[in-house]
Amino acid sequence: MIPVSLTEGKQSGWNCQMSVILRGRKTDGNQFEVPMQVESHQPKDDSFTVESQMQGVVLAVVREFGQKAAAAGL
């Protein structure tokens, strides 16, 4: 049996999750940390190669991460 920690929040198909802690320093010298997490779920599609499907789900996460970072003013 697969542990719940590996399956919780997952859907059938391709799943990708990225958790990041952005650390930086403001122009005034103060440091900051911003935790961010993004996920993508895409259905499996046998008309595409496994490699292209994996690339697609990862690219979706990277795009969403960029959008969240921009929206947060980072």
XYZ file of C-alpha atoms in Angstrom:
74
model
C 0.000 0.000 0.000
C 1.305 3.446 -0.919
C 1.643 5.838 2.047
C -0.899 8.673 2.202
C 1.978 11.174 2.291
C 2.773 10.214 -1.314
C -0.788 10.240 -2.621
C -2.548 13.010 -0.692
C -3.801 15.727 -3.046
C -2.800 13.794 -6.151
C -5.041 13.090 -9.109
C -4.987 10.446 -11.794
C -2.529 11.374 -14.535
C 0.498 13.637 -14.144
C 1.134 15.557 -10.921
C 3.882 18.049 -10.197
C 4.449 20.097 -7.049
C 7.079 22.734 -6.358
C 7.757 24.140 -2.892
C 10.166 27.057 -2.618
C 11.261 29.487 0.058
C 12.347 32.710 -1.608
C 14.921 34.523 0.479
C 16.042 38.021 -0.312
C 17.198 41.349 0.974
C 15.330 44.588 0.445
C 17.103 47.764 -0.580
C 16.929 48.926 3.050
C 18.915 45.849 4.097
C 16.040 43.962 5.719
C 15.873 40.302 4.831
C 12.688 38.469 3.913
C 11.451 34.948 3.276
C 8.398 34.053 1.219
C 7.253 30.413 1.151
C 5.511 29.468 -2.088
C 3.947 26.252 -3.292
C 2.399 25.504 -6.666
C 0.897 22.336 -8.110
C -0.221 21.132 -11.513
C -2.375 18.172 -12.469
C -2.741 17.084 -16.064
C -4.492 14.037 -17.480
C -2.473 11.249 -19.039
C -2.731 11.339 -22.835
C -1.326 8.337 -24.688
C -1.239 10.318 -27.955
C 1.845 12.155 -26.593
C 5.158 10.738 -25.388
C 5.770 10.350 -21.676
C 8.647 12.805 -21.955
C 6.496 15.531 -23.535
C 3.744 15.019 -20.943
C 6.272 15.299 -18.113
C 7.727 18.444 -19.658
C 4.227 19.903 -19.962
C 3.269 19.368 -16.339
C 6.601 20.745 -15.087
C 6.367 23.762 -17.401
C 2.866 24.466 -16.081
C 4.232 24.565 -12.515
C 7.112 26.850 -13.474
C 4.735 29.229 -15.273
C 2.351 29.328 -12.310
C 5.282 29.942 -9.960
C 6.384 32.902 -12.086
C 2.846 34.306 -12.080
C 2.550 33.975 -8.292
C 5.961 35.570 -7.751
C 5.079 38.479 -10.060
C 1.695 38.944 -8.359
C 3.486 39.087 -5.000
C 5.834 41.761 -6.343
C 8.915 39.561 -6.180
